[in-house]
């Protein structure tokens, strides 16, 4: 696998993994998860198009989305696409 666009992202993840003394298996998992969630490090923020699935984020108490607009305001973000007010603030 050749990493071009995501090279800087992969290097950052590996650096932090070393600092945290993760095993190779743990580091591989983190890289694979981040690669998948961001479509090869292309999207660090969810592409919002108000799809039916995305609109279901509104009013989701399990995500902490209690105010109008929380679905879009707390859309997927980061290497593992953290989603929902609770995930952003906890």
PDB file of C-alpha atoms in Angstrom:
ATOM      1  CA  UNK A   1       0.000   0.000   0.000  1.00  0.00           C
ATOM      2  CA  UNK A   2       1.384   3.387  -0.975  1.00  0.00           C
ATOM      3  CA  UNK A   3       0.393   6.317   1.204  1.00  0.00           C
ATOM      4  CA  UNK A   4       0.703   9.645  -0.547  1.00  0.00           C
ATOM      5  CA  UNK A   5      -1.962  12.127   0.546  1.00  0.00           C
ATOM      6  CA  UNK A   6      -1.994  10.710   4.041  1.00  0.00           C
ATOM      7  CA  UNK A   7       1.740  10.427   4.584  1.00  0.00           C
ATOM      8  CA  UNK A   8       1.893  13.290   7.083  1.00  0.00           C
ATOM      9  CA  UNK A   9      -1.128  11.928   8.917  1.00  0.00           C
ATOM     10  CA  UNK A  10       0.350   8.442   9.079  1.00  0.00           C
ATOM     11  CA  UNK A  11       3.655   9.823  10.376  1.00  0.00           C
ATOM     12  CA  UNK A  12       1.847  11.777  13.094  1.00  0.00           C
ATOM     13  CA  UNK A  13      -0.081   8.704  14.180  1.00  0.00           C
ATOM     14  CA  UNK A  14       3.091   6.605  14.262  1.00  0.00           C
ATOM     15  CA  UNK A  15       4.929   9.278  16.266  1.00  0.00           C
ATOM     16  CA  UNK A  16       2.178   9.430  18.884  1.00  0.00           C
ATOM     17  CA  UNK A  17       1.910   5.639  18.938  1.00  0.00           C
ATOM     18  CA  UNK A  18       5.622   5.422  19.747  1.00  0.00           C
ATOM     19  CA  UNK A  19       5.328   8.098  22.433  1.00  0.00           C
ATOM     20  CA  UNK A  20       2.449   6.152  23.979  1.00  0.00           C
ATOM     21  CA  UNK A  21       4.410   2.902  23.649  1.00  0.00           C
ATOM     22  CA  UNK A  22       1.763   1.147  21.598  1.00  0.00           C
ATOM     23  CA  UNK A  23       2.614  -2.286  20.258  1.00  0.00           C
ATOM     24  CA  UNK A  24       2.998  -2.799  16.516  1.00  0.00           C
ATOM     25  CA  UNK A  25      -0.388  -4.522  16.450  1.00  0.00           C
ATOM     26  CA  UNK A  26      -2.028  -1.600  18.250  1.00  0.00           C
ATOM     27  CA  UNK A  27      -0.358   0.899  15.930  1.00  0.00           C
ATOM     28  CA  UNK A  28      -1.475  -1.101  12.896  1.00  0.00           C
ATOM     29  CA  UNK A  29      -5.044  -1.085  14.217  1.00  0.00           C
ATOM     30  CA  UNK A  30      -5.021   2.680  14.773  1.00  0.00           C
ATOM     31  CA  UNK A  31      -3.596   3.302  11.293  1.00  0.00           C
ATOM     32  CA  UNK A  32      -6.089   0.951   9.646  1.00  0.00           C
ATOM     33  CA  UNK A  33      -9.034   2.477  11.519  1.00  0.00           C
ATOM     34  CA  UNK A  34      -7.959   6.029  10.670  1.00  0.00           C
ATOM     35  CA  UNK A  35      -7.282   5.082   7.035  1.00  0.00           C
ATOM     36  CA  UNK A  36     -10.739   3.548   6.686  1.00  0.00           C
ATOM     37  CA  UNK A  37     -12.693   6.248   8.542  1.00  0.00           C
ATOM     38  CA  UNK A  38     -11.086   9.090   6.565  1.00  0.00           C
ATOM     39  CA  UNK A  39     -11.050   7.344   3.181  1.00  0.00           C
ATOM     40  CA  UNK A  40      -7.255   7.182   2.990  1.00  0.00           C
ATOM     41  CA  UNK A  41      -6.792  10.376   5.051  1.00  0.00           C
ATOM     42  CA  UNK A  42      -8.791  12.425   2.544  1.00  0.00           C
ATOM     43  CA  UNK A  43     -11.649  13.494   4.817  1.00  0.00           C
ATOM     44  CA  UNK A  44     -11.049  14.528   8.416  1.00  0.00           C
ATOM     45  CA  UNK A  45     -14.573  15.965   8.570  1.00  0.00           C
ATOM     46  CA  UNK A  46     -17.713  14.126   7.507  1.00  0.00           C
ATOM     47  CA  UNK A  47     -19.065  15.241   4.147  1.00  0.00           C
ATOM     48  CA  UNK A  48     -22.446  16.697   5.081  1.00  0.00           C
ATOM     49  CA  UNK A  49     -25.204  16.524   2.514  1.00  0.00           C
ATOM     50  CA  UNK A  50     -28.285  16.282   4.717  1.00  0.00           C
ATOM     51  CA  UNK A  51     -28.850  12.696   3.637  1.00  0.00           C
ATOM     52  CA  UNK A  52     -31.617  10.731   5.374  1.00  0.00           C
ATOM     53  CA  UNK A  53     -28.957   8.935   7.433  1.00  0.00           C
ATOM     54  CA  UNK A  54     -27.336  12.208   8.490  1.00  0.00           C
ATOM     55  CA  UNK A  55     -30.661  13.830   9.322  1.00  0.00           C
ATOM     56  CA  UNK A  56     -31.251  11.007  11.797  1.00  0.00           C
ATOM     57  CA  UNK A  57     -28.425  12.485  13.915  1.00  0.00           C
ATOM     58  CA  UNK A  58     -30.831  15.278  14.925  1.00  0.00           C
ATOM     59  CA  UNK A  59     -32.474  14.768  18.298  1.00  0.00           C
ATOM     60  CA  UNK A  60     -30.419  11.665  19.100  1.00  0.00           C
ATOM     61  CA  UNK A  61     -30.174  11.676  22.890  1.00  0.00           C
ATOM     62  CA  UNK A  62     -27.732   8.741  22.760  1.00  0.00           C
ATOM     63  CA  UNK A  63     -25.328  11.059  20.902  1.00  0.00           C
ATOM     64  CA  UNK A  64     -26.132  14.013  23.150  1.00  0.00           C
ATOM     65  CA  UNK A  65     -27.707  15.853  20.223  1.00  0.00           C
ATOM     66  CA  UNK A  66     -30.476  17.658  22.082  1.00  0.00           C
ATOM     67  CA  UNK A  67     -30.486  21.116  20.461  1.00  0.00           C
ATOM     68  CA  UNK A  68     -31.673  21.935  16.949  1.00  0.00           C
ATOM     69  CA  UNK A  69     -28.711  21.739  14.577  1.00  0.00           C
ATOM     70  CA  UNK A  70     -26.624  19.428  16.769  1.00  0.00           C
ATOM     71  CA  UNK A  71     -26.600  16.751  14.057  1.00  0.00           C
ATOM     72  CA  UNK A  72     -24.710  18.938  11.615  1.00  0.00           C
ATOM     73  CA  UNK A  73     -22.871  20.871  14.316  1.00  0.00           C
ATOM     74  CA  UNK A  74     -21.396  17.703  15.774  1.00  0.00           C
ATOM     75  CA  UNK A  75     -20.879  15.718  12.565  1.00  0.00           C
ATOM     76  CA  UNK A  76     -18.104  13.143  12.205  1.00  0.00           C
ATOM     77  CA  UNK A  77     -14.688  14.683  12.816  1.00  0.00           C
ATOM     78  CA  UNK A  78     -11.128  13.447  13.076  1.00  0.00           C
ATOM     79  CA  UNK A  79      -9.336  10.197  12.384  1.00  0.00           C
ATOM     80  CA  UNK A  80     -12.156   8.102  13.858  1.00  0.00           C
ATOM     81  CA  UNK A  81     -15.012  10.428  12.894  1.00  0.00           C
ATOM     82  CA  UNK A  82     -16.188  11.341  16.404  1.00  0.00           C
ATOM     83  CA  UNK A  83     -19.933  12.043  16.091  1.00  0.00           C
ATOM     84  CA  UNK A  84     -22.428  13.745  18.426  1.00  0.00           C
ATOM     85  CA  UNK A  85     -22.353  16.437  21.110  1.00  0.00           C
ATOM     86  CA  UNK A  86     -21.496  13.924  23.860  1.00  0.00           C
ATOM     87  CA  UNK A  87     -18.454  12.632  22.000  1.00  0.00           C
ATOM     88  CA  UNK A  88     -17.198  16.155  21.327  1.00  0.00           C
ATOM     89  CA  UNK A  89     -17.597  17.329  24.915  1.00  0.00           C
ATOM     90  CA  UNK A  90     -16.862  14.276  27.103  1.00  0.00           C
TER      91      UNK A  90
END
